[in-house]
Coordinates of C-alpha atoms and ligand atoms in Angstrom, one line a residue:
M31 CA 59.0 106.3 42.9
T32 CA 60.0 104.5 46.1
P33 CA 57.4 104.7 48.9
A34 CA 58.4 106.9 51.8
R35 CA 57.2 104.4 54.4
P36 CA 58.7 100.9 54.5
L37 CA 56.7 98.5 52.4
I38 CA 54.4 96.1 54.3
L39 CA 53.4 92.8 52.8
Y40 CA 50.0 91.8 54.1
D41 CA 48.8 88.2 53.6
T42 CA 45.1 87.4 53.5
T43 CA 45.4 83.8 52.4
L44 CA 43.7 82.6 55.6
R45 CA 40.8 85.0 55.2
D46 CA 40.1 86.2 51.6
G47 CA 42.1 83.2 50.1
M48 CA 39.7 80.8 51.8
Q49 CA 36.8 82.2 49.7
R50 CA 38.1 80.2 46.7
E51 CA 35.6 77.6 45.7
G52 CA 36.2 74.2 47.4
M53 CA 38.7 75.5 49.9
S54 CA 38.6 73.8 53.2
V55 CA 41.6 73.6 55.6
S56 CA 41.7 72.5 59.2
V57 CA 42.9 74.6 62.1
D58 CA 46.2 72.9 62.2
E59 CA 46.7 73.4 58.4
K60 CA 45.9 77.1 58.9
L61 CA 48.6 77.3 61.5
R62 CA 51.1 75.6 59.3
I63 CA 50.3 78.0 56.5
A64 CA 50.7 81.0 58.8
V65 CA 54.1 79.8 59.9
R66 CA 55.3 79.3 56.3
V67 CA 54.0 82.7 55.2
A68 CA 55.7 84.4 58.2
D69 CA 58.9 82.5 57.4
L70 CA 58.8 84.0 53.9
G71 CA 59.2 87.5 55.4
V72 CA 55.6 88.7 55.1
K73 CA 55.0 91.2 57.9
V74 CA 51.2 91.0 58.5
I75 CA 49.1 87.8 58.5
E76 CA 45.4 88.3 58.6
G77 CA 43.8 85.5 60.5
G78 CA 40.1 86.3 59.9
F79 CA 37.4 87.0 62.4
P80 CA 37.9 85.2 65.7
G81 CA 34.3 85.2 67.0
S82 CA 32.2 83.6 64.3
N83 CA 32.5 79.9 65.1
P84 CA 34.4 77.6 67.5
K85 CA 36.9 76.6 64.7
D86 CA 38.0 80.3 64.3
E87 CA 38.2 80.7 68.1
E88 CA 40.4 77.7 68.3
F89 CA 42.6 78.9 65.5
F90 CA 43.2 82.3 67.2
R91 CA 43.9 80.5 70.5
K92 CA 46.5 78.3 68.9
L93 CA 47.9 81.1 66.7
Q94 CA 48.6 83.2 69.9
R95 CA 51.0 80.5 71.1
Q96 CA 52.7 80.1 67.7
A97 CA 56.0 81.8 67.1
L98 CA 55.8 83.8 63.9
G99 CA 59.1 85.6 63.8
D100 CA 58.7 89.3 62.9
A101 CA 55.2 88.8 61.5
E102 CA 52.2 90.3 63.3
V103 CA 48.7 89.0 63.2
A104 CA 45.6 91.1 62.1
V105 CA 42.0 90.3 63.1
F106 CA 39.4 91.3 60.5
G107 CA 35.9 92.7 61.0
M108 CA 33.4 95.3 59.9
T109 CA 32.6 98.8 61.0
R110 CA 29.9 99.1 63.7
G111 CA 26.3 98.4 62.8
R112 CA 24.0 101.2 61.8
G113 CA 22.4 103.0 64.7
A114 CA 24.6 101.3 67.3
T115 CA 27.5 102.9 69.2
A116 CA 31.0 101.5 68.7
D117 CA 31.3 100.8 72.4
N118 CA 28.3 98.4 72.4
D119 CA 28.9 96.8 69.0
R120 CA 29.3 93.1 69.7
Q121 CA 31.6 92.5 66.7
L122 CA 33.9 95.4 67.4
R123 CA 34.1 94.2 71.0
V124 CA 35.4 90.8 69.7
L125 CA 38.1 92.6 67.7
A126 CA 39.1 94.8 70.7
D127 CA 39.3 91.8 73.0
C128 CA 41.4 89.7 70.6
W129 CA 45.1 89.5 71.5
A130 CA 46.2 90.4 67.9
P131 CA 47.9 93.8 67.8
I132 CA 46.3 94.8 64.5
A133 CA 42.6 95.2 63.7
T134 CA 41.6 95.5 60.0
V135 CA 38.1 97.0 59.6
V136 CA 36.3 97.0 56.3
G137 CA 33.7 99.7 55.6
K138 CA 31.7 101.1 52.8
T139 CA 33.1 103.7 50.5
W140 CA 30.9 103.6 47.4
D141 CA 27.7 105.7 48.0
L142 CA 25.7 103.1 45.9
H143 CA 26.5 100.5 48.5
V144 CA 26.0 103.0 51.4
Q145 CA 22.5 103.7 50.2
K146 CA 21.4 100.4 48.6
V147 CA 23.2 97.8 50.8
L148 CA 23.8 99.5 54.1
R149 CA 20.7 101.7 53.7
V150 CA 22.1 104.6 55.7
D151 CA 22.8 108.2 54.7
R152 CA 26.3 109.3 53.6
D153 CA 27.1 111.1 56.9
E154 CA 26.1 108.1 59.0
N155 CA 28.5 106.0 57.0
L156 CA 31.3 108.5 57.7
R157 CA 30.5 108.3 61.4
M158 CA 30.4 104.5 61.3
I159 CA 34.0 104.5 59.9
A160 CA 35.3 107.2 62.2
E161 CA 33.8 105.8 65.4
S162 CA 34.8 102.2 64.7
V163 CA 38.4 103.2 64.0
G164 CA 38.5 105.5 67.0
F165 CA 37.1 102.9 69.3
L166 CA 39.7 100.3 68.3
R167 CA 42.5 102.9 68.6
R168 CA 41.4 103.6 72.2
Q169 CA 41.5 99.9 72.8
G170 CA 45.1 100.0 71.9
K171 CA 45.0 98.5 68.4
R172 CA 46.9 99.5 65.3
V173 CA 44.0 99.9 62.9
F174 CA 44.1 99.3 59.1
Y175 CA 41.0 100.5 57.3
D176 CA 39.9 98.5 54.2
A177 CA 37.9 100.8 51.8
E178 CA 35.6 98.3 50.1
H179 CA 34.8 98.9 46.4
F180 CA 37.2 101.9 46.5
F181 CA 37.8 102.1 42.8
D182 CA 34.2 102.0 41.8
A183 CA 33.4 104.5 44.5
Y184 CA 36.2 106.8 43.2
A185 CA 35.0 106.6 39.7
A186 CA 31.4 107.4 40.8
H187 CA 32.0 110.1 43.4
P188 CA 35.7 110.7 44.1
E189 CA 35.0 113.4 46.8
Y190 CA 32.9 111.1 48.8
A191 CA 35.3 108.1 48.5
L192 CA 38.1 110.4 49.7
A193 CA 35.9 111.6 52.6
C194 CA 35.6 108.0 53.7
L195 CA 39.3 107.6 53.7
R196 CA 39.8 110.9 55.6
A197 CA 37.3 109.8 58.2
A198 CA 39.4 106.7 58.9
A199 CA 42.7 108.6 58.8
E200 CA 41.6 111.3 61.1
A201 CA 40.2 108.7 63.6
G202 CA 43.7 107.2 63.8
A203 CA 44.0 104.5 61.1
E204 CA 47.6 103.7 60.4
S205 CA 46.7 102.8 56.8
V206 CA 43.8 103.0 54.5
C207 CA 43.7 100.2 52.0
L208 CA 42.1 100.8 48.6
C209 CA 40.2 97.6 47.8
D210 CA 39.3 96.6 44.2
T211 CA 36.6 94.4 45.6
N212 CA 35.0 93.6 42.2
G213 CA 38.4 93.2 40.6
A214 CA 37.4 95.4 37.7
A215 CA 40.1 98.1 37.8
L216 CA 42.8 98.6 35.2
P217 CA 46.4 99.7 36.0
M218 CA 45.8 103.2 34.6
M219 CA 42.9 103.8 36.9
V220 CA 44.8 102.5 39.9
A221 CA 47.8 104.7 39.1
E222 CA 45.7 107.8 38.9
A223 CA 43.6 107.1 42.0
V224 CA 46.5 106.1 44.2
E225 CA 48.4 109.1 43.3
H226 CA 45.4 111.3 44.1
V227 CA 44.8 109.6 47.4
V228 CA 48.4 109.8 48.5
S229 CA 48.6 113.5 47.9
A230 CA 45.1 114.2 49.3
L231 CA 45.9 112.5 52.6
G232 CA 49.2 114.3 52.7
G233 CA 51.0 111.6 54.6
A234 CA 48.5 111.6 57.4
C235 CA 48.3 107.8 57.0
G236 CA 49.7 105.1 54.8
V237 CA 47.9 103.9 51.7
G238 CA 47.5 100.2 50.7
I239 CA 46.1 98.2 47.9
H240 CA 43.9 95.1 47.9
A241 CA 43.3 93.8 44.4
H242 CA 41.2 91.1 42.9
N243 CA 41.9 89.5 39.6
D244 CA 38.6 89.6 37.7
A245 CA 40.1 91.8 35.0
G246 CA 43.4 89.8 35.0
C247 CA 45.2 92.8 36.5
A248 CA 45.5 92.1 40.2
V249 CA 49.3 91.8 40.3
A250 CA 49.8 94.7 37.8
N251 CA 47.4 96.9 39.9
S252 CA 49.3 96.1 43.1
L253 CA 52.7 96.9 41.5
V254 CA 51.3 100.1 39.9
A255 CA 49.9 101.2 43.3
V256 CA 53.3 100.7 44.9
A257 CA 55.0 102.7 42.1
H258 CA 52.5 105.5 42.8
G259 CA 53.0 105.7 46.6
A260 CA 51.2 102.8 48.2
H261 CA 53.2 101.2 51.0
L262 CA 51.0 98.2 51.9
V263 CA 50.2 95.4 49.6
Q264 CA 47.5 92.8 50.4
G265 CA 47.5 89.5 48.6
T266 CA 47.3 85.7 48.9
I267 CA 49.7 82.9 48.3
N268 CA 49.1 81.5 44.8
G269 CA 46.5 84.2 44.3
Y270 CA 43.8 82.1 46.0
G271 CA 40.5 84.0 46.4
E272 CA 36.9 83.9 45.2
R273 CA 36.0 84.0 41.5
C274 CA 39.3 84.8 39.7
G275 CA 41.3 85.1 42.8
N276 CA 43.2 87.8 44.7
A277 CA 46.6 89.4 43.8
D278 CA 49.2 86.6 43.9
L279 CA 51.9 87.4 46.4
C280 CA 54.1 84.8 44.7
S281 CA 54.3 87.2 41.7
I282 CA 54.2 90.5 43.7
I283 CA 57.1 89.7 46.0
P284 CA 59.7 88.8 43.4
A285 CA 58.6 91.7 41.2
L286 CA 59.0 94.2 44.1
K287 CA 62.3 92.8 45.2
L288 CA 64.0 91.9 41.9
K289 CA 62.4 94.3 39.4
M290 CA 61.4 97.4 41.4
G291 CA 64.3 97.3 43.9
I292 CA 62.1 97.4 47.0
D293 CA 63.6 95.5 49.9
C294 CA 60.4 93.8 51.1
V295 CA 61.9 90.4 51.9
S296 CA 65.5 89.2 52.3
G297 CA 67.2 87.2 49.4
A298 CA 67.3 84.1 51.6
D299 CA 63.5 84.4 52.2
L300 CA 62.8 85.0 48.5
A301 CA 64.5 81.7 47.8
K302 CA 61.8 80.0 49.8
L303 CA 59.1 81.3 47.5
T304 CA 58.6 78.2 45.3
D305 CA 58.6 75.8 48.2
T306 CA 56.1 78.0 50.1
A307 CA 53.8 78.2 47.1
H308 CA 53.8 74.4 46.7
F309 CA 53.4 73.8 50.4
V310 CA 50.4 76.0 50.6
A311 CA 48.9 74.4 47.5
E312 CA 49.4 71.0 49.0
L313 CA 47.7 71.9 52.3
C314 CA 44.8 73.6 50.5
N315 CA 44.5 70.5 48.3
V316 CA 44.9 72.5 45.1
A317 CA 47.1 71.1 42.3
P318 CA 50.0 73.6 41.8
D319 CA 49.6 75.5 38.5
P320 CA 52.6 74.4 36.5
H321 CA 52.4 77.6 34.5
Q322 CA 52.3 80.0 37.5
P323 CA 54.8 82.8 37.1
Y324 CA 58.1 82.5 39.1
V325 CA 57.1 79.4 41.1
G326 CA 55.4 77.1 38.5
H327 CA 57.1 73.9 37.5
N328 CA 57.3 75.2 33.9
A329 CA 58.1 78.8 34.8
F330 CA 61.7 78.2 33.5
A331 CA 61.2 75.2 31.2
H332 CA 62.9 75.4 27.8
K333 CA 61.9 73.4 24.8
G334 CA 63.5 74.4 21.5
G335 CA 67.1 73.2 20.9
M336 CA 68.2 76.8 20.1
H337 CA 66.7 78.2 23.3
I338 CA 68.4 75.5 25.3
A339 CA 71.8 76.1 23.7
A340 CA 71.4 79.9 24.3
V341 CA 70.4 79.4 27.9
E342 CA 73.4 77.2 28.4
R343 CA 75.7 80.0 27.1
D344 CA 73.9 82.8 29.0
P345 CA 70.6 82.1 31.0
A346 CA 69.6 85.8 30.6
T347 CA 68.9 85.1 26.9
F348 CA 65.6 83.3 27.7
E349 CA 65.1 83.6 31.5
H350 CA 63.8 86.8 32.9
I351 CA 65.3 86.1 36.3
A352 CA 67.7 83.5 37.7
P353 CA 65.3 80.7 38.8
A354 CA 67.3 80.0 41.9
L355 CA 66.5 83.5 43.3
V356 CA 62.9 82.3 43.9
G357 CA 63.9 78.8 44.7
N358 CA 62.8 77.4 41.3
S359 CA 65.0 75.6 38.8
P360 CA 65.3 75.6 35.1
R361 CA 64.0 72.6 33.2
V362 CA 64.8 71.2 29.8
L363 CA 61.8 69.6 28.0
L364 CA 62.6 66.5 26.1
S365 CA 61.1 65.2 22.9
E366 CA 62.3 63.2 19.9
L367 CA 63.1 66.6 18.3
S368 CA 65.7 67.1 21.0
G369 CA 69.3 66.8 20.1
R370 CA 72.2 65.2 21.9
A371 CA 73.2 68.5 23.5
T372 CA 69.7 68.9 25.0
I373 CA 69.8 65.5 26.6
A374 CA 73.4 66.0 27.8
Q375 CA 72.4 69.2 29.4
R376 CA 69.3 67.7 31.1
V377 CA 71.5 64.9 32.5
R378 CA 74.0 67.5 33.9
R379 CA 71.2 69.6 35.4
L380 CA 69.8 66.5 37.2
G381 CA 73.1 66.3 38.9
Y382 CA 74.4 63.0 37.5
P383 CA 78.1 63.2 37.0
V384 CA 78.8 61.4 33.8
S385 CA 82.2 60.9 32.3
E386 CA 81.2 59.6 28.9
E387 CA 78.5 62.2 28.3
K388 CA 78.3 62.0 24.6
E389 CA 78.0 58.3 24.4
L390 CA 75.3 58.3 27.2
A391 CA 73.4 61.1 25.4
D392 CA 73.4 59.1 22.2
R393 CA 72.2 55.9 23.9
L394 CA 69.4 57.9 25.7
L395 CA 68.4 59.7 22.5
K396 CA 68.1 56.3 20.8
R397 CA 66.0 54.9 23.7
I398 CA 63.7 58.0 23.7
K399 CA 63.2 57.8 20.0
E400 CA 62.2 54.1 20.3
K401 CA 59.8 54.9 23.1
E402 CA 58.3 57.9 21.5
H403 CA 57.7 55.9 18.4
I404 CA 55.3 53.6 20.4
G405 CA 53.6 56.5 22.1
Y406 CA 55.6 57.5 25.1
H407 CA 56.1 61.2 25.6
Y408 CA 58.6 62.6 28.1
E409 CA 58.0 66.4 28.1
A410 CA 55.6 66.2 31.0
A411 CA 57.1 63.0 32.4
D412 CA 60.3 64.0 34.1
A413 CA 60.2 61.2 36.5
S414 CA 59.9 58.5 33.8
F415 CA 62.8 60.2 32.0
E416 CA 65.0 60.2 35.1
L417 CA 64.2 56.5 35.6
L418 CA 65.2 55.8 32.0
L419 CA 68.4 57.6 32.6
R420 CA 69.1 55.8 35.9
A421 CA 68.5 52.4 34.1
E422 CA 71.0 53.5 31.4
L423 CA 73.5 54.4 34.0
G424 CA 73.0 51.1 35.8
L425 CA 71.6 52.7 38.9
K426 CA 68.8 51.3 41.0
V427 CA 65.4 51.8 39.4
E428 CA 63.3 48.9 40.7
L429 CA 62.4 49.0 44.4
F430 CA 59.7 46.3 44.1
H431 CA 59.1 43.6 41.6
L432 CA 55.6 42.7 40.3
E433 CA 54.5 39.1 40.4
T434 CA 51.0 39.7 39.2
F435 CA 48.0 42.0 39.6
R436 CA 44.4 41.2 39.0
I437 CA 41.4 43.5 38.8
I438 CA 37.8 42.6 39.2
V439 CA 35.2 45.1 38.0
E440 CA 31.7 44.3 39.2
K441 CA 28.5 46.0 37.9
R442 CA 25.5 45.2 40.1
E443 CA 21.8 45.2 39.4
D444 CA 21.3 48.3 41.5
G445 CA 23.5 50.2 39.1
E446 CA 26.6 50.4 41.4
T447 CA 30.0 49.5 40.0
T448 CA 32.9 48.5 42.2
S449 CA 36.5 47.6 41.5
E450 CA 38.8 45.4 43.4
A451 CA 42.5 44.9 42.8
T452 CA 44.9 42.3 44.1
V453 CA 48.6 43.0 43.8
K454 CA 51.5 40.5 44.5
V455 CA 54.9 42.1 44.7
H456 CA 58.3 41.2 45.9
V457 CA 60.6 43.4 47.9
D458 CA 64.1 42.1 48.6
G459 CA 62.9 38.5 48.3
E460 CA 59.8 39.0 50.5
R461 CA 56.4 38.4 48.9
Y462 CA 53.6 40.9 49.7
L463 CA 50.0 40.3 48.7
E464 CA 47.3 42.9 49.2
T465 CA 43.7 43.5 48.0
A466 CA 42.0 46.8 47.9
E467 CA 38.7 48.3 46.7
G468 CA 38.5 51.5 44.8
N469 CA 36.0 53.7 42.9
G470 CA 37.6 52.6 39.6
P471 CA 40.1 49.9 38.6
V472 CA 43.1 52.3 38.7
N473 CA 42.2 53.7 42.0
A474 CA 41.9 50.1 43.4
L475 CA 45.3 49.2 41.9
D476 CA 46.9 52.3 43.3
K477 CA 45.6 51.5 46.8
A478 CA 46.6 47.8 46.7
L479 CA 50.1 48.6 45.5
R480 CA 50.6 51.2 48.3
M481 CA 49.3 48.7 50.9
A482 CA 51.6 46.0 49.5
I483 CA 54.8 48.1 49.8
E484 CA 53.9 50.4 52.8
R485 CA 55.6 48.1 55.4
R486 CA 58.9 48.3 53.5
F487 CA 58.5 51.9 52.3
P488 CA 56.3 53.9 54.7
E489 CA 57.4 57.0 52.8
V490 CA 54.8 56.0 50.2
H491 CA 52.2 57.8 52.4
D492 CA 53.9 61.1 51.6
I493 CA 53.4 60.6 47.8
R494 CA 50.1 61.8 46.5
L495 CA 48.7 61.4 43.0
I496 CA 47.5 64.8 42.0
N497 CA 46.5 64.4 38.4
Y498 CA 45.7 61.5 36.1
S499 CA 45.0 61.8 32.5
V500 CA 44.4 59.4 29.6
R501 CA 44.9 60.1 25.9
I502 CA 43.9 58.0 23.0
L503 CA 46.8 57.8 20.5
D504 CA 45.3 56.1 17.4
E505 CA 41.8 57.3 17.4
D506 CA 40.7 55.4 14.3
R507 CA 40.9 52.2 16.2
G508 CA 38.2 53.1 18.6
T509 CA 38.1 51.1 21.8
A510 CA 41.1 49.0 20.6
A511 CA 43.3 52.2 20.5
T512 CA 46.6 52.6 22.3
T513 CA 46.4 54.8 25.3
R514 CA 48.9 57.0 27.0
V515 CA 48.5 57.7 30.7
L516 CA 50.1 60.7 32.4
I517 CA 50.3 60.9 36.2
D518 CA 51.4 63.9 38.2
S519 CA 52.4 63.2 41.8
S520 CA 53.6 65.4 44.7
D521 CA 55.3 65.0 48.0
G522 CA 54.2 68.4 49.2
H523 CA 57.5 69.8 48.2
D524 CA 57.9 69.1 44.5
T525 CA 55.8 67.6 41.7
W526 CA 56.8 65.2 39.0
G527 CA 55.2 63.5 36.1
S528 CA 55.3 59.9 34.8
V529 CA 54.0 58.2 31.7
G530 CA 52.8 54.8 30.7
V531 CA 51.6 53.4 27.3
G532 CA 49.6 50.4 26.3
E533 CA 46.7 49.0 24.5
N534 CA 45.1 48.3 27.8
V535 CA 44.5 51.4 29.8
V536 CA 45.1 49.5 33.1
E537 CA 48.5 48.4 31.9
A538 CA 49.4 51.9 30.8
S539 CA 48.2 53.2 34.2
W540 CA 50.2 50.6 36.1
Q541 CA 53.4 51.7 34.3
A542 CA 52.8 55.3 35.1
L543 CA 51.9 54.5 38.6
V544 CA 55.0 52.4 39.2
D545 CA 57.3 55.1 37.7
S546 CA 55.6 57.7 39.8
I547 CA 55.9 55.9 43.1
S548 CA 59.4 54.5 42.4
Y549 CA 60.7 57.9 41.6
G550 CA 59.1 59.5 44.6
L551 CA 60.5 56.8 46.9
L552 CA 64.0 57.1 45.4
R553 CA 63.9 60.8 46.1
R554 CA 62.8 60.2 49.7
L555 CA 65.4 57.5 50.2
G556 CA 68.1 59.8 48.9
E557 CA 69.4 57.3 46.3
E558 CA 72.7 58.8 45.1
R559 CA 73.3 59.6 41.5
V560 CA 76.9 58.4 40.9
P561 CA 77.0 55.2 38.9
A562 CA 78.5 52.4 40.9
G563 CA 81.3 51.6 38.5
G564 CA 79.0 50.4 35.8
E565 CA 77.6 47.7 38.0
P566 CA 74.1 46.9 36.7
D567 CA 71.1 47.5 39.0
R568 CA 72.7 46.9 42.4
E569 CA 70.7 44.8 44.7
Q570 CA 71.1 46.6 48.0
H571 CA 69.4 50.0 48.7
S572 CA 69.4 52.2 51.7
E573 CA 67.0 51.1 54.3
P574 CA 63.8 53.2 54.6
E575 CA 63.5 55.5 57.6
P576 CA 61.2 54.2 60.4
A577 CA 57.5 54.8 59.9
S578 CA 56.4 58.3 60.5
D579 CA 52.9 59.7 60.9
G580 CA 53.0 60.7 57.3
S581 CA 53.6 64.4 58.0
M582 CA 56.8 66.0 57.2
D583 CA 59.0 66.8 60.2
D584 CA 61.7 69.4 60.1
D585 CA 64.5 66.9 59.6
Q586 CA 62.8 65.3 56.7
E587 CA 62.2 68.7 55.2
A588 CA 65.8 69.8 55.7
G589 CA 67.0 66.6 54.1
R590 CA 64.8 67.3 51.1
D591 CA 66.2 70.8 50.8
D592 CA 69.7 69.2 50.6
Y593 CA 68.5 66.9 47.9
R594 CA 66.9 69.7 46.0
E595 CA 70.1 71.7 45.9
T596 CA 71.9 68.9 44.0
R597 CA 69.3 69.3 41.1
Ligands
ZN202 ZN1 39.0 90.9 48.8

């Protein structure tokens, strides 16, 4: 069933999403998130409550001046306090005075909460809802009513839960949003309740859904609600939210658009989904989940040789949608089990035009087998693989050359341990020497290397190490064992993995670090992929852009989009 009203996507990343543990973003980061979410075609952006602290006030002040396209901003607050009047409720006054055109008010719906938490009688709660909505309407706001704990309320006393919704609808709410605050609902319950509410309200106002993921059903519940007549869907980018998170808009949007035929965003906007998801993750300082549906790095990764051959003939065989529709791309995972065809396909997908494909694939396969024999592993190390390929093609791989590094680890009497690394590298004949301290040897090495090359490659500031893991390969040798280090890095746009192997964990880490940074820099510098007539490792490379403040400006971002399209 298609909803009679146009579907409204409502983003609450900046309010409910911020409840996720460890989340802390600055005012400017919040603004950048709002801009990107609006650019995705989301129609309502909830900014939070403007009056609780100076940071929120500043955010709303800046947000007012920010162009957000077609998106509108909602302020969020609660129904009036008990025993007060709506007109003299301080908090409702803040909502009324805010410039945002939409006010979302949350109120109690579950009589257990009405009596135990709010400690008012059922009728007073209905008056609190009606008077709050009515007051904000008179102040010229469009009002959305969030019915807290709706599904628990509906299971306990459906008539009272409906009475709360009616109180909001009759007072002029544009939508009542059914909130699964505890995240416990299952799709069957949501389907039944939404259908009942839609028919009981008889079109007097719209019905929305706000799902949490405690039962693992937030996305399913949101889609089921729409299928049964809801016209507003609240969610967050990447499903951020407290406990198990909120409904993930990154899954909801493509499902609505591509699978349910609901035109909630344009095709061009949908293609920004993966970038938006990674951008928000980056600003929130959360490592992107590689297994996230639609937008994850592995969402369209193929491993088995048969899968890969089938996808090559017809992607529909193993891909549920064309990855490009959501701005993602397919990946081919490599291992020593891979055949020549797999490697040839991976090379083509990376955009390297190769004339002697078979021969190259054979050479690469041989190299990979040799490397895997001594412990390397390329499935999660796409950057190291691409560097291996570049070397095989005679393309530039080395941007800087190591003379030496030295690490001192000092354990002091007071129990503190410090690490200091000195790195000497050469870039185009110039020698650079830097020393840095870190909380561990690898951290110190990473810092010293970045300092040593930053004058020549200021882009190194845009590359961030997001994950570092060490695995012991031959466990029976104890502390003498060979170690494999995997590093994931990101430039706020894409993530990549690199690998290093050695009996010394610092040496293994150095290899992975160098691959990770070299690969990131080569991407940023736009090193082209066509082999230069078989010439080995050309000496010249494009000059780095002048130093920036480390943030991405529009031109840089546009440039990276171009780069991405060649992949
Ligand atoms: Zn919530």
